[in-house]
XYZ file of C-alpha atoms in Angstrom:
700
model
C 47.670 120.079 123.323
C 47.005 119.557 126.913
C 46.379 115.906 127.297
C 43.950 116.459 130.162
C 41.613 118.273 127.827
C 41.473 115.477 125.201
C 37.905 113.750 125.869
C 37.864 111.437 122.956
C 40.545 109.797 120.494
C 39.972 107.172 117.890
C 42.264 104.598 116.198
C 41.859 102.350 113.033
C 43.125 98.984 114.486
C 42.250 96.662 111.699
C 40.357 97.338 108.325
C 37.034 97.020 109.957
C 37.795 97.608 113.636
C 38.086 100.997 115.487
C 38.896 101.684 119.039
C 37.481 104.879 120.632
C 38.825 106.129 123.975
C 36.379 108.208 125.811
C 37.526 110.157 128.911
C 35.220 109.260 132.126
C 35.191 112.930 132.797
C 33.073 113.455 129.637
C 29.530 112.138 130.244
C 30.999 109.481 132.666
C 32.509 108.049 129.382
C 29.067 106.683 128.426
C 28.400 106.853 124.579
C 25.306 105.016 123.166
C 26.283 105.551 119.302
C 29.318 106.601 117.132
C 29.281 107.736 113.550
C 31.861 107.699 110.828
C 32.061 110.671 108.685
C 34.204 110.777 105.315
C 35.755 114.300 105.372
C 35.989 114.229 101.586
C 32.341 113.623 100.623
C 30.927 114.601 104.158
C 28.823 111.243 104.079
C 27.982 109.842 107.425
C 27.711 106.319 108.478
C 26.594 104.392 111.636
C 28.892 102.173 113.456
C 28.371 99.149 115.686
C 29.771 99.004 119.244
C 30.728 95.306 119.684
C 32.633 95.583 122.936
C 33.602 98.063 125.581
C 35.771 98.178 128.798
C 37.209 100.458 131.416
C 40.991 101.228 131.662
C 42.099 103.573 134.440
C 40.410 107.147 133.369
C 39.069 105.778 129.975
C 36.163 104.062 128.738
C 37.239 102.236 125.501
C 34.831 101.107 122.750
C 35.465 98.533 119.953
C 33.488 99.543 116.902
C 32.871 97.371 113.856
C 32.605 99.425 110.306
C 32.697 98.475 106.842
C 36.184 98.243 105.283
C 37.810 101.568 104.852
C 39.981 102.896 102.223
C 43.198 104.203 103.590
C 44.180 107.725 102.125
C 40.886 109.110 102.930
C 40.465 111.440 106.139
C 37.643 110.142 108.543
C 36.402 111.488 111.783
C 34.351 109.711 114.485
C 31.225 111.568 116.010
C 29.432 110.568 119.242
C 25.899 111.083 120.040
C 26.710 114.038 122.373
C 28.082 115.924 119.210
C 31.811 115.517 119.900
C 34.172 114.662 117.086
C 37.818 113.581 116.616
C 40.035 112.614 113.777
C 40.367 108.862 113.077
C 44.156 107.942 113.294
C 45.656 104.813 112.050
C 47.356 102.601 114.442
C 47.201 98.724 114.669
C 45.744 98.416 111.179
C 49.379 98.186 110.116
C 49.738 95.039 112.078
C 46.958 93.678 110.102
C 48.297 90.634 107.777
C 46.371 92.285 105.044
C 48.286 95.493 105.189
C 51.369 94.317 103.591
C 49.516 92.186 101.012
C 47.689 95.394 99.956
C 50.359 97.878 100.168
C 53.751 96.297 99.976
C 55.785 98.002 97.054
C 58.852 96.316 95.565
C 59.956 99.138 93.210
C 63.419 100.373 93.181
C 62.456 104.037 92.676
C 61.514 105.303 96.142
C 63.066 108.642 96.944
C 64.290 111.334 94.299
C 65.224 110.082 90.725
C 67.308 113.047 89.253
C 67.646 113.886 85.569
C 68.712 117.353 84.345
C 65.296 117.775 82.799
C 63.129 116.601 85.807
C 63.123 114.987 89.122
C 60.417 112.580 90.346
C 59.873 112.140 93.985
C 58.394 109.112 95.363
C 57.484 108.238 98.927
C 55.632 105.216 100.582
C 53.099 106.469 102.974
C 49.723 104.498 102.732
C 48.285 105.606 106.195
C 48.465 109.252 105.227
C 45.528 110.792 103.605
C 47.760 113.418 102.078
C 51.562 114.055 101.519
C 53.083 117.378 100.459
C 56.521 118.192 98.988
C 58.061 121.333 100.238
C 61.317 122.383 98.675
C 63.780 125.263 98.326
C 65.512 126.072 95.211
C 67.295 129.308 94.187
C 65.849 131.147 97.111
C 62.250 130.133 96.529
C 60.202 127.992 98.547
C 57.282 125.919 97.290
C 54.793 123.407 98.519
C 53.133 120.997 96.151
C 50.514 118.322 96.693
C 51.793 114.811 95.719
C 49.384 112.386 93.965
C 48.428 109.103 95.653
C 49.244 106.089 93.491
C 48.737 102.385 94.095
C 50.075 100.810 97.049
C 50.313 103.847 99.120
C 52.942 105.506 97.086
C 52.879 109.342 96.745
C 54.509 110.919 93.814
C 55.090 114.222 92.096
C 57.198 115.037 89.025
C 58.901 118.480 88.779
C 59.914 119.394 85.181
C 63.262 121.422 85.611
C 66.728 120.945 87.025
C 66.228 120.321 90.657
C 69.978 119.727 91.556
C 70.704 121.305 95.070
C 67.077 121.657 96.081
C 66.568 121.254 99.891
C 63.199 119.412 100.506
C 60.971 117.920 103.242
C 57.544 115.993 103.088
C 54.494 116.782 105.053
C 52.736 113.760 105.949
C 48.856 114.142 107.075
C 47.409 111.434 109.169
C 44.274 112.082 111.331
C 44.130 115.680 112.228
C 47.922 116.607 112.160
C 50.657 116.971 109.573
C 54.019 116.275 110.343
C 57.288 117.248 108.514
C 59.886 114.530 107.793
C 62.969 114.067 105.652
C 63.147 111.438 102.834
C 64.538 108.284 104.170
C 65.610 107.153 100.621
C 67.374 110.598 99.997
C 71.082 110.532 98.977
C 72.032 113.558 100.787
C 71.146 115.986 103.611
C 71.729 119.233 105.062
C 73.607 119.708 108.295
C 72.030 117.650 111.287
C 69.484 115.967 108.867
C 67.362 119.075 108.799
C 66.445 118.452 105.198
C 67.042 116.096 102.385
C 68.973 117.401 99.240
C 68.537 116.438 95.666
C 71.861 115.559 94.006
C 73.061 114.284 90.776
C 74.189 110.767 91.202
C 76.617 111.268 88.126
C 78.664 113.390 90.366
C 79.368 110.733 92.956
C 82.929 109.381 92.762
C 83.220 105.938 91.228
C 84.059 103.101 93.602
C 87.248 100.980 93.145
C 86.452 97.268 93.939
C 89.201 94.972 95.430
C 91.204 93.496 92.558
C 91.882 90.079 94.246
C 89.217 87.672 95.865
C 88.687 86.570 99.525
C 89.287 82.972 98.890
C 87.715 81.964 101.994
C 86.153 83.965 105.080
C 88.662 82.586 107.667
C 91.353 84.484 105.701
C 89.705 87.620 107.326
C 91.247 89.458 109.943
C 88.742 92.291 111.100
C 90.116 95.480 112.649
C 87.551 97.891 114.169
C 88.186 101.480 113.653
C 86.298 104.664 114.615
C 86.699 107.465 111.847
C 86.917 110.161 114.592
C 89.091 108.165 117.342
C 91.759 107.293 114.798
C 93.155 110.780 114.142
C 91.751 112.693 117.062
C 94.947 112.700 118.984
C 96.899 115.849 118.656
C 100.156 113.857 118.917
C 99.814 113.345 115.102
C 99.428 116.161 112.614
C 96.551 115.358 110.559
C 95.037 117.704 108.101
C 91.768 115.926 108.256
C 91.547 115.221 111.956
C 88.397 113.278 113.022
C 87.136 112.935 109.376
C 86.741 110.375 106.374
C 89.999 111.501 104.688
C 91.974 111.382 107.939
C 91.437 107.649 108.003
C 93.419 107.386 104.683
C 96.027 110.206 105.357
C 99.483 109.170 104.169
C 102.431 110.255 105.824
C 101.215 110.781 109.639
C 103.838 110.107 112.175
C 104.271 109.942 115.951
C 106.434 112.177 118.018
C 109.114 109.610 117.627
C 108.768 109.678 113.764
C 107.300 106.377 113.716
C 104.406 105.614 111.246
C 100.848 106.297 112.545
C 97.337 106.344 110.994
C 96.868 104.912 107.580
C 100.333 103.843 107.115
C 100.446 102.075 110.275
C 97.211 100.281 109.285
C 98.477 99.073 106.008
C 101.577 97.894 107.665
C 99.938 95.924 110.431
C 98.819 92.971 108.490
C 94.942 92.858 108.913
C 92.517 92.222 105.901
C 89.287 94.123 107.059
C 88.788 97.437 108.456
C 85.433 97.558 110.283
C 84.281 101.141 110.404
C 82.127 102.182 113.521
C 79.014 104.032 112.658
C 79.524 106.210 109.512
C 76.067 106.807 108.745
C 74.317 110.144 109.837
C 73.831 109.897 113.616
C 71.832 112.262 115.907
C 73.873 113.314 118.892
C 76.795 115.229 117.132
C 76.345 118.841 116.204
C 77.508 118.718 112.672
C 78.208 122.434 112.392
C 80.330 122.230 115.683
C 81.749 118.613 115.710
C 84.121 119.485 118.670
C 80.969 120.245 121.093
C 79.837 116.643 121.578
C 81.174 113.093 121.281
C 79.241 109.954 120.449
C 80.305 106.645 118.797
C 77.222 106.898 116.445
C 74.945 103.923 117.715
C 72.104 106.528 117.540
C 71.049 106.377 113.973
C 69.306 109.263 112.400
C 69.524 108.611 108.738
C 71.176 105.328 107.557
C 70.782 106.628 104.083
C 73.512 109.382 104.231
C 76.938 109.368 105.555
C 77.665 111.369 108.826
C 78.206 115.026 108.255
C 80.795 115.629 111.066
C 83.218 113.334 109.137
C 83.413 115.453 106.056
C 85.378 118.786 105.274
C 82.515 121.026 104.094
C 79.113 120.345 105.869
C 77.421 123.250 103.596
C 78.234 120.880 100.505
C 75.978 117.882 100.106
C 78.540 116.064 97.846
C 81.138 116.373 100.385
C 80.038 113.826 102.826
C 79.208 111.473 100.055
C 82.400 111.724 97.988
C 84.866 111.825 100.835
C 83.412 108.635 102.332
C 83.722 106.892 98.888
C 87.336 108.272 98.616
C 88.262 106.760 101.979
C 86.945 103.366 100.973
C 88.683 103.693 97.641
C 91.964 104.212 99.260
C 91.515 101.552 101.553
C 90.805 99.160 98.759
C 93.940 100.382 96.879
C 96.084 99.622 99.843
C 94.655 95.990 99.784
C 92.275 96.610 102.789
C 88.494 95.430 102.575
C 86.030 97.746 104.363
C 82.943 96.745 106.559
C 80.720 99.155 108.226
C 78.729 99.041 111.425
C 75.146 98.818 110.318
C 72.694 99.817 113.155
C 69.245 99.159 112.038
C 67.709 97.587 115.075
C 66.714 100.838 116.518
C 66.606 104.757 115.864
C 67.690 107.578 118.157
C 64.293 109.050 118.464
C 61.415 107.100 117.199
C 58.947 109.969 117.226
C 61.140 112.172 114.951
C 62.020 109.283 112.817
C 61.099 109.864 109.200
C 59.909 106.237 109.258
C 57.624 106.668 112.002
C 56.236 109.766 110.445
C 55.615 108.330 107.284
C 53.691 105.212 108.428
C 53.258 105.510 112.242
C 53.497 102.172 114.253
C 54.486 100.209 111.177
C 58.367 100.239 111.253
C 58.762 99.636 114.871
C 57.473 96.506 116.847
C 54.437 97.444 118.932
C 51.249 95.448 120.290
C 47.728 96.433 119.441
C 47.517 98.926 122.390
C 50.573 100.928 120.784
C 52.943 99.674 123.598
C 56.532 99.859 121.747
C 58.945 96.891 122.035
C 62.278 97.690 123.784
C 64.769 94.778 123.351
C 67.359 97.347 122.210
C 67.077 99.415 125.518
C 66.818 102.401 122.982
C 63.000 102.744 123.517
C 62.365 101.165 120.051
C 62.814 98.031 117.988
C 62.810 97.913 114.242
C 60.029 95.720 113.064
C 62.216 93.718 110.518
C 59.619 91.145 109.459
C 57.146 93.576 107.694
C 57.823 93.633 104.048
C 58.659 97.529 103.632
C 60.934 97.531 106.744
C 62.810 94.423 105.318
C 62.971 96.108 101.915
C 64.228 99.287 103.581
C 67.173 97.573 105.325
C 68.008 95.506 102.396
C 67.931 98.639 99.935
C 70.096 100.632 102.458
C 72.674 97.669 102.525
C 72.661 97.493 98.870
C 73.161 101.307 98.431
C 76.286 101.190 100.701
C 77.617 98.262 98.685
C 76.806 99.987 95.195
C 77.556 103.664 95.936
C 80.126 103.442 98.776
C 81.882 99.980 97.829
C 81.353 98.298 101.067
C 82.688 94.761 101.332
C 80.595 93.685 104.312
C 78.379 94.800 107.219
C 78.515 93.972 110.921
C 74.887 94.291 112.365
C 74.545 95.844 115.801
C 72.306 93.935 118.066
C 71.433 91.478 115.146
C 69.118 89.591 117.519
C 66.558 92.304 117.329
C 66.354 91.449 113.504
C 64.568 88.124 112.122
C 66.385 85.352 110.338
C 64.765 85.736 107.059
C 65.889 89.423 106.831
C 69.400 88.657 107.639
C 69.478 85.703 105.063
C 67.990 87.836 102.566
C 70.783 90.603 103.076
C 73.318 88.166 102.560
C 71.821 86.550 99.554
C 71.361 89.788 97.802
C 74.694 91.259 98.673
C 76.610 88.040 97.886
C 74.960 88.012 94.341
C 76.696 91.315 93.635
C 79.861 90.461 95.482
C 80.657 86.822 96.677
C 83.380 88.064 98.902
C 80.830 89.958 100.963
C 81.177 89.279 104.730
C 78.125 89.568 106.944
C 78.286 89.319 110.683
C 76.791 90.730 113.766
C 75.880 90.507 117.469
C 73.787 87.417 117.878
C 72.544 88.202 121.452
C 69.022 87.000 122.398
C 67.340 90.405 122.775
C 64.044 90.717 124.614
C 62.150 91.974 121.581
C 58.523 91.395 120.559
C 59.580 88.434 118.246
C 59.574 84.512 118.939
C 62.940 83.266 119.765
C 62.856 80.762 116.723
C 62.616 83.685 114.392
C 65.423 85.922 115.976
C 68.618 86.384 114.225
C 70.445 85.370 117.284
C 73.517 83.052 117.900
C 71.452 80.174 119.030
C 69.658 79.923 115.746
C 73.068 80.025 113.701
C 72.192 76.498 111.974
C 69.173 78.611 110.236
C 71.931 81.046 109.021
C 74.990 79.093 107.836
C 76.306 82.049 105.697
C 76.187 84.521 108.752
C 79.005 84.971 111.334
C 78.510 85.787 115.002
C 80.459 87.645 117.646
C 81.303 84.710 119.986
C 80.886 85.892 123.560
C 81.532 82.614 124.891
C 84.978 82.880 123.364
C 85.580 86.220 124.914
C 84.249 85.094 128.471
C 86.103 81.745 128.508
C 89.616 83.121 127.467
C 89.439 86.719 129.095
C 86.776 86.503 131.697
C 83.295 87.830 132.674
C 82.803 91.232 130.969
C 80.095 92.952 132.678
C 80.716 95.009 135.900
C 77.447 93.909 137.560
C 78.602 90.267 137.418
C 80.871 88.587 140.030
C 84.184 88.743 138.235
C 85.145 85.301 136.861
C 88.545 85.306 135.284
C 89.143 83.489 132.007
C 91.528 80.719 131.271
C 94.237 83.039 129.944
C 93.737 85.618 132.644
C 94.540 82.801 135.088
C 91.570 80.473 135.794
C 93.136 77.296 134.518
C 89.902 75.267 135.685
C 88.413 76.532 132.282
C 91.102 74.364 130.302
C 88.335 72.338 128.585
C 86.072 75.252 127.747
C 89.232 77.117 126.407
C 90.087 73.997 124.270
C 86.612 73.936 122.834
C 86.601 77.561 121.970
C 90.153 77.808 120.392
C 89.554 74.756 118.295
C 85.755 75.932 117.346
C 84.740 72.332 116.634
C 81.530 72.267 118.767
C 79.201 75.582 118.610
C 79.046 76.373 115.103
C 78.331 74.478 111.819
C 81.434 76.174 110.314
C 84.362 77.801 111.880
C 83.886 80.908 109.823
C 80.737 81.462 111.630
C 82.709 82.387 114.840
C 84.071 85.966 115.283
C 86.779 85.513 117.909
C 87.132 88.472 120.144
C 88.138 89.495 123.566
C 87.962 93.393 123.068
C 85.830 95.723 121.066
C 84.388 99.140 121.480
C 81.934 97.975 124.006
C 83.142 97.452 127.730
C 86.617 98.015 129.163
C 89.431 97.349 127.051
C 91.540 94.200 127.642
C 94.290 96.196 129.214
C 92.008 98.146 131.395
C 90.069 94.834 132.172
C 93.354 93.081 133.333
C 94.523 96.047 135.435
C 91.109 96.214 137.187
C 90.646 92.747 137.755
C 94.187 91.155 138.528
C 96.627 92.011 141.191
C 99.602 91.755 138.896
C 102.536 94.049 138.035
C 102.655 95.759 134.689
C 104.986 93.339 133.119
C 102.783 90.349 133.940
C 99.767 92.320 132.701
C 101.311 92.833 129.206
C 102.221 89.222 129.063
C 98.640 88.337 129.475
C 97.736 90.892 126.712
C 100.083 88.779 124.338
C 98.533 85.567 125.528
C 95.076 86.907 124.580
C 96.035 88.298 121.524
C 97.709 85.073 120.452
C 94.753 83.189 121.024
C 92.519 85.635 119.175
C 94.818 85.701 116.045
C 95.463 81.998 115.969
C 92.345 80.353 117.004
C 90.090 78.654 114.185
C 87.430 81.051 113.024
C 87.720 84.869 112.178
C 89.879 87.140 114.452
C 88.470 90.409 115.382
C 90.831 93.072 116.908
C 89.934 96.526 118.332
C 92.027 99.349 117.013
C 94.916 99.773 119.521
C 94.371 96.216 121.112
C 97.703 95.296 119.851
C 99.435 98.068 121.870
C 97.421 97.759 124.807
C 95.068 100.434 124.427
C 93.377 102.200 127.509
C 90.436 104.106 128.112
C 91.367 105.121 131.524
C 89.228 102.498 133.135
C 85.855 103.852 131.293
C 83.733 100.916 130.432
C 81.225 102.509 128.264
C 82.704 105.512 126.591
C 80.073 105.966 123.980
C 79.901 109.654 124.901
C 83.026 110.187 126.905
C 85.300 113.096 125.465
C 88.039 112.841 122.900
C 90.766 112.337 125.514
C 89.213 109.052 126.574
C 88.419 107.474 123.202
C 91.191 108.969 120.922
C 93.689 106.369 119.581
C 96.918 107.166 121.577
C 99.669 106.998 118.877
C 102.354 107.868 121.430
C 101.165 104.712 123.407
C 101.886 102.728 120.137
C 105.515 103.968 120.385
C 105.786 102.882 123.959
C 104.282 99.511 123.216
C 106.300 98.444 120.109
C 107.176 95.151 121.526
C 103.509 94.403 121.736
C 102.948 95.630 118.180
C 105.840 93.525 116.628
C 104.494 90.552 118.478
C 100.822 90.999 117.008
C 102.497 91.584 113.388
C 104.320 88.417 113.795
C 101.271 86.539 114.725
C 99.295 88.107 111.794
C 102.034 86.947 109.563
C 102.272 83.456 110.841
C 98.357 83.213 110.371
C 98.580 84.462 106.891
C 101.290 82.106 105.752
C 99.864 78.873 107.318
C 96.512 77.621 106.353
C 96.430 75.413 109.755
C 94.914 78.379 111.531
C 92.343 79.147 108.875
C 90.646 75.855 108.374
C 87.021 76.260 106.844
C 85.194 73.017 107.902
C 84.940 71.012 111.435
C 86.131 67.893 109.560
C 89.280 69.753 108.818
C 89.796 70.701 112.297
C 88.918 67.370 113.593
C 91.664 65.807 111.488
C 94.298 68.490 111.769
C 93.907 70.079 115.014
C 94.998 68.735 118.643
C 94.788 70.238 121.919
C 96.194 68.681 125.112
C 97.782 69.490 128.384
C 101.406 69.978 128.746
C 101.138 69.966 132.536
C 98.394 70.812 134.640
C 96.596 73.836 133.189
C 99.213 74.421 130.482
C 97.931 73.972 126.928
C 99.494 72.685 123.822
C 97.381 73.713 120.623
C 98.829 71.917 117.544
C 97.934 72.476 113.912
C 99.002 70.017 111.155
C 98.981 71.375 107.492
C 100.082 70.526 103.898
C 99.927 74.258 102.824
C 102.223 76.814 104.479
C 105.670 77.384 105.847
C 105.485 74.354 108.210
C 104.020 70.995 108.477
C 103.313 71.305 112.048
C 102.830 74.186 114.513
C 102.403 74.057 118.271
C 101.203 77.028 120.325
C 102.025 76.471 124.152
C 99.931 78.788 126.350
C 100.959 79.094 129.985
C 98.615 81.403 131.778
C 99.771 80.104 135.327
C 102.354 82.050 137.571
C 104.524 78.919 137.808
C 106.827 77.738 134.960
C 107.018 74.194 133.310
C 109.192 72.414 130.607
C 108.758 71.227 127.151
C 111.058 68.654 125.575
C 112.061 69.747 122.171
C 112.707 67.249 119.322
C 115.536 67.723 116.775
C 113.136 69.096 114.292
C 111.445 71.555 116.594
C 112.082 75.250 115.932
C 110.969 77.982 118.368
C 109.607 80.651 116.032
C 107.732 83.152 118.432
C 107.693 83.650 122.191
C 106.484 86.418 124.397
C 109.790 86.104 126.139
C 112.966 88.049 125.173
C 115.226 85.229 125.638
C 114.778 81.413 125.237
C 115.952 79.405 128.295
C 116.993 75.950 127.345
C 118.684 73.005 129.261
C 119.836 70.304 126.616
C 116.267 69.571 125.097
C 114.365 70.989 127.688
C 112.698 74.343 127.052
C 111.764 76.448 129.985
C 108.192 77.505 129.644
C 108.087 80.865 131.824
C 105.201 81.926 133.813
C 102.300 83.602 131.884
C 104.067 83.096 128.484
C 103.373 81.753 124.915
C 105.886 79.609 122.991
C 105.238 78.880 119.389
C 107.214 75.968 117.968
C 107.151 74.730 114.463
C 108.572 71.936 112.190
C 109.469 72.349 108.566
């Protein structure tokens, strides 16, 4: 409808408060009396105007009415005879709303048996919901029955497997179609939900051994698409779930690639970038566009472009399960990137269409919060929003076997929601790992309730990406900043800060709360960053790559590696490649062959960490007692760990980020076990510490 022709609109803001907007071009916007009409009974009642004001081209009236029953269609009439439908808006922010309508049942969505399927959807602000489905070539539309707490329900007494369906939700004078946010399956591009038989889902294979402590974890970030996108490997399942776990892939030099390489590397956790259904890939032609997937469409089902048969609703489900199962069989745990802080398009979201204004933060004027910079923020504090997020995490844990979750822009969410997720998932799997981006996002939520890094004391079981660690060791990340180099990129004035982040004694309650990283999918890769910010030759740049990888893997806390970081992955200088083509984002397995020195170095570091508990302490007290960091010479660091478990009783890691050499005096018990250099230069007991180098020295 042409907006300029809308003369009046009405919104239910509280259970007894209505705001009516009247255009000034309609009788100057002056109304003396409004009436409320029940469209079911045709009953007409007067209202009281308690306040009015002007705003731009509108005259706005606040009306008081007796409590209204949601689920009944009403219209507003004025004394000139004009009427409009009453829409629900701010009422969902009324504290009474959750009290009256919160539903804690576990049966939302379709409940399938061979004999019947029950459909349940929560839509308390709708005055009608219809189920429209197609089965065996026939389409039917059925009115759903309103239950208590705003639930709409219908039971169909037949075998509904394979039925494609949508809901029509009626609010005010419009009915909108939407998919089911609790459906298990979907047609291509999320056009319709699909009824499936959960007994046909493949069974998950759980890990056979426990994660003894969180600091045993080494997280490796992988994009399903990027992992097998390169044509240099001959994958049968290129860019798909099954490609991630395809054995026998090799490079042009006949060296292992893909899944076999992943197993051989020595990490413990594979973090999958978004694998839920996201919006900006055409699933019937997945080569047409590229996107990382941080544009959620349906977090209740896997992404369709990653399966082998988009026409089969079981394909995306079972192939995703198979991928996780094969990773588990190889000894690797799996975490997934859970992007619940926003959706791609709030207006087309099933959540917004089922209960307008409820699922996304907004004020009483309908202005939406935008701390995510994606034009919407999830309203996680509301009961049914929190329930939905928790339910989806439970689903990915129970059906797909996920061992943990990485929350994108976790600072958009509230503390209670994140702690609830951790508690619920931990009850099912004590090895579950919950972590996320704890940035302080500018969302409509008080700072003391945000699940952000500064509130880590309120979330002792949650881990956080440590941006201080990244910036102190590598340097400032964002291109709009004046580039400040980090300690390991040559700014030795940051020695004290580097000492603090490597030992991890100060910022967090527990070391396991720190996810130590210098590279992830966001921003430039480490290699590209060093190339862009430092005037150094390739040999020196690759030495700095080793310095940074050494710190990430051996610091106290949980190491995080971006796929390909261990062989100096490049994205050709692109800082934000979220929609760049495959040739930018693909994992270049040929480069791995060219950088085998880097790969072997990282594998040796991972082995050293795994076999020596001194790099995996779990308390600040252990670190204070067993870790020491000091100067060897000005700007050169000696990081020493002492331990009673492992290959050695003492290990020293010497970091020299300077372009000058220095010396270390070896004792009779000292053994140089790892170094960035090809040859060790020693003069009597004096070990030459080369410029831009790492030397790891141990005593048995």
